[in-house]
C-alpha positions as a Markdown table, in Angstrom:
| # | Residue | x | y | z |
|---|---|---|---|---|
| 1 | Met | 48.3 | 28.0 | 8.7 |
| 2 | Arg | 49.4 | 26.2 | 11.8 |
| 3 | Asn | 47.1 | 28.4 | 13.9 |
| 4 | Phe | 44.2 | 27.6 | 11.6 |
| 5 | Ala | 44.8 | 23.9 | 11.9 |
| 6 | Leu | 45.1 | 24.2 | 15.7 |
| 7 | Val | 41.8 | 26.1 | 15.9 |
| 8 | Ile | 40.1 | 23.5 | 13.7 |
| 9 | Thr | 41.4 | 20.7 | 15.9 |
| 10 | Val | 40.3 | 22.4 | 19.1 |
| 11 | Val | 36.8 | 23.1 | 17.7 |
| 12 | Ala | 36.5 | 19.5 | 16.5 |
| 13 | Val | 37.5 | 18.2 | 19.9 |
| 14 | Phe | 35.1 | 20.6 | 21.6 |
| 15 | Phe | 32.1 | 19.4 | 19.5 |
| 16 | Ala | 33.1 | 15.7 | 19.9 |
| 17 | Cys | 33.1 | 16.1 | 23.7 |
| 18 | Ser | 29.8 | 18.1 | 23.7 |
| 19 | Val | 27.8 | 15.5 | 21.8 |
| 20 | Glu | 25.5 | 13.9 | 24.3 |
| 21 | Arg | 25.4 | 10.1 | 24.6 |
| 22 | Pro | 21.9 | 8.8 | 23.8 |
| 23 | Ser | 19.9 | 7.2 | 26.6 |
| 24 | Pro | 19.1 | 3.5 | 26.8 |
| 25 | Glu | 15.4 | 4.4 | 27.2 |
| 26 | Glu | 15.5 | 6.1 | 23.7 |
| 27 | Thr | 16.7 | 2.9 | 22.2 |
| 28 | Val | 13.9 | 0.9 | 23.8 |
| 29 | Arg | 11.3 | 3.5 | 22.7 |
| 30 | Ser | 12.7 | 3.3 | 19.1 |
| 31 | Ser | 12.5 | -0.5 | 19.2 |
| 32 | Tyr | 8.8 | -0.4 | 20.1 |
| 33 | Leu | 8.1 | 2.3 | 17.5 |
| 34 | Ala | 9.9 | 0.3 | 14.8 |
| 35 | Met | 7.7 | -2.7 | 15.7 |
| 36 | Glu | 4.6 | -0.6 | 15.6 |
| 37 | Asn | 5.6 | 0.8 | 12.2 |
| 38 | Glu | 6.5 | -2.7 | 11.0 |
| 39 | Asp | 9.9 | -1.4 | 10.1 |
| 40 | Ile | 12.4 | -4.3 | 10.2 |
| 41 | Glu | 15.4 | -2.2 | 9.3 |
| 42 | Ala | 14.8 | 0.3 | 12.1 |
| 43 | Tyr | 14.1 | -2.5 | 14.5 |
| 44 | Leu | 17.4 | -4.2 | 13.7 |
| 45 | Glu | 19.2 | -0.9 | 14.4 |
| 46 | Thr | 18.0 | -1.3 | 18.0 |
| 47 | Val | 19.2 | -4.8 | 18.7 |
| 48 | Thr | 22.5 | -6.8 | 18.7 |
| 49 | Gly | 23.8 | -10.2 | 19.2 |
| 50 | Pro | 23.2 | -13.6 | 17.7 |
| 51 | Arg | 19.4 | -13.5 | 18.2 |
| 52 | Ala | 19.0 | -10.2 | 16.3 |
| 53 | Ala | 18.8 | -11.8 | 12.8 |
| 54 | Val | 16.4 | -14.5 | 14.1 |
| 55 | Ala | 14.2 | -11.8 | 15.7 |
| 56 | Gly | 14.1 | -9.9 | 12.4 |
| 57 | Thr | 12.9 | -13.1 | 10.6 |
| 58 | Leu | 10.3 | -13.9 | 13.2 |
| 59 | Leu | 9.0 | -10.3 | 13.1 |
| 60 | Val | 8.4 | -10.5 | 9.3 |
| 61 | Ser | 6.0 | -13.4 | 10.0 |
| 62 | Phe | 4.4 | -11.6 | 12.9 |
| 63 | Phe | 3.8 | -8.4 | 10.8 |
| 64 | Asp | 2.2 | -10.5 | 8.0 |
| 65 | Glu | -0.3 | -11.9 | 10.5 |
| 66 | Phe | -0.9 | -9.1 | 12.9 |
| 67 | Asp | -1.2 | -5.3 | 13.0 |
| 68 | Val | -0.4 | -4.2 | 16.6 |
| 69 | Ala | -0.1 | -0.8 | 18.3 |
| 70 | Tyr | 2.3 | -0.5 | 21.3 |
| 71 | Ser | 1.8 | 2.0 | 24.1 |
| 72 | Ile | 4.6 | 2.3 | 26.6 |
| 73 | Asp | 2.9 | 2.7 | 30.0 |
| 74 | Thr | 6.1 | 2.7 | 32.0 |
| 75 | Ile | 9.7 | 3.1 | 31.1 |
| 76 | Glu | 12.4 | 3.1 | 33.8 |
| 77 | Leu | 16.2 | 3.0 | 33.7 |
| 78 | Leu | 17.1 | 0.4 | 36.3 |
| 79 | Gly | 20.8 | 0.9 | 36.0 |
| 80 | Glu | 23.7 | 2.0 | 33.8 |
| 81 | Ile | 27.2 | 1.0 | 34.4 |
| 82 | Gly | 29.7 | 1.7 | 31.7 |
| 83 | Asp | 28.5 | 0.3 | 28.5 |
| 84 | Val | 25.8 | -1.9 | 30.0 |
| 85 | Ala | 22.3 | -0.8 | 31.0 |
| 86 | Gln | 18.9 | -2.3 | 32.0 |
| 87 | Val | 15.5 | -0.7 | 31.2 |
| 88 | Arg | 12.2 | -1.9 | 32.6 |
| 89 | Thr | 9.0 | -1.4 | 30.6 |
| 90 | Val | 5.3 | -2.0 | 30.9 |
| 91 | Val | 3.8 | -2.0 | 27.5 |
| 92 | Thr | 0.2 | -2.4 | 26.3 |
| 93 | Ala | -0.1 | -4.1 | 22.9 |
| 94 | Thr | -3.5 | -3.7 | 21.1 |
| 95 | Asp | -4.9 | -5.1 | 17.8 |
| 96 | Arg | -5.2 | -2.4 | 15.2 |
| 97 | Ser | -6.7 | -4.6 | 12.5 |
| 98 | Gly | -10.0 | -5.2 | 14.2 |
| 99 | Thr | -10.0 | -8.9 | 13.2 |
| 100 | Gly | -9.7 | -10.1 | 16.8 |
| 101 | Asn | -6.9 | -12.5 | 15.9 |
| 102 | Phe | -4.5 | -10.7 | 18.3 |
| 103 | Arg | -5.4 | -10.5 | 22.0 |
| 104 | Asp | -4.8 | -7.1 | 23.5 |
| 105 | Asn | -2.4 | -7.5 | 26.4 |
| 106 | Arg | 0.0 | -5.7 | 28.8 |
| 107 | Met | 3.5 | -7.1 | 29.5 |
| 108 | Glu | 6.4 | -6.1 | 31.7 |
| 109 | Ala | 9.9 | -6.6 | 30.3 |
| 110 | Ile | 13.5 | -6.0 | 31.4 |
| 111 | His | 15.7 | -5.1 | 28.5 |
| 112 | Lys | 19.4 | -5.5 | 28.7 |
| 113 | Leu | 21.4 | -3.2 | 26.5 |
| 114 | Arg | 25.0 | -2.7 | 25.5 |
| 115 | Phe | 26.6 | 0.5 | 24.1 |
| 116 | Glu | 28.0 | -0.5 | 20.7 |
| 117 | Arg | 29.1 | 1.5 | 17.7 |
| 118 | Gly | 27.9 | 4.8 | 19.2 |
| 119 | Lys | 24.4 | 3.5 | 20.1 |
| 120 | Trp | 22.6 | 1.6 | 22.8 |
| 121 | Arg | 21.4 | -1.8 | 21.5 |
| 122 | Ile | 19.2 | -4.4 | 23.1 |
| 123 | Tyr | 20.9 | -7.7 | 23.4 |
| 124 | Phe | 18.4 | -9.5 | 25.6 |
| 125 | Ser | 14.8 | -9.0 | 26.8 |
| 126 | Glu | 13.2 | -10.9 | 29.7 |
| 127 | Val | 9.5 | -10.7 | 29.1 |
| 128 | Gly | 6.9 | -11.5 | 31.8 |
| 129 | Glu | 3.6 | -13.3 | 31.4 |
| 130 | Pro | 1.1 | -11.2 | 29.4 |
| 131 | Val | -2.0 | -9.9 | 31.2 |
| 132 | Phe | -4.8 | -10.2 | 28.6 |
| 133 | Leu | -7.3 | -7.4 | 28.2 |
| 134 | Gly | -10.9 | -7.5 | 27.0 |
| 135 | Arg | -12.5 | -10.5 | 25.3 |
| 136 | Pro | -10.7 | -13.8 | 24.7 |
| 137 | Val | -10.0 | -14.5 | 21.0 |
| 138 | Ala | -12.4 | -17.4 | 21.0 |
| 139 | Asp | -15.3 | -15.1 | 21.9 |
| 140 | Ala | -14.3 | -12.7 | 19.2 |
| 141 | Val | -14.0 | -15.4 | 16.5 |
| 142 | Ser | -16.9 | -17.7 | 17.3 |
| 143 | Pro | -20.4 | -16.8 | 18.4 |
| 144 | Lys | -21.5 | -17.8 | 21.9 |
| 145 | Asn | -24.0 | -20.7 | 22.2 |
């Protein structure tokens, strides 16, 4: 019986050590996918900190008004030290509704992540100025004179 318990313990330790830690980039991808799918719960699993609940509330309003697709053009791990990481992205956001209420754009962001409760979570994102693509909203909404 002792041998059996010892074998089970060794096997459990082996499997615990062999589980690969997820990458910070996976969390950032999951965050954009959750936003594209308008899945607040999945999005909240990718963020942490005092701003997380506020972001969730703001996204509900955003999802009510817009239907946006996100394409990650660039994703790059800038650094990972211990339980802190930074990921740079360039993302193109496009209007899926066809109403013209959302201006297609491309933005660069630096996401700062912490490893908490077995997962990487975004605690801050520094977003650059958007580069707007295509027609301005005013042209899409009102006819030209």
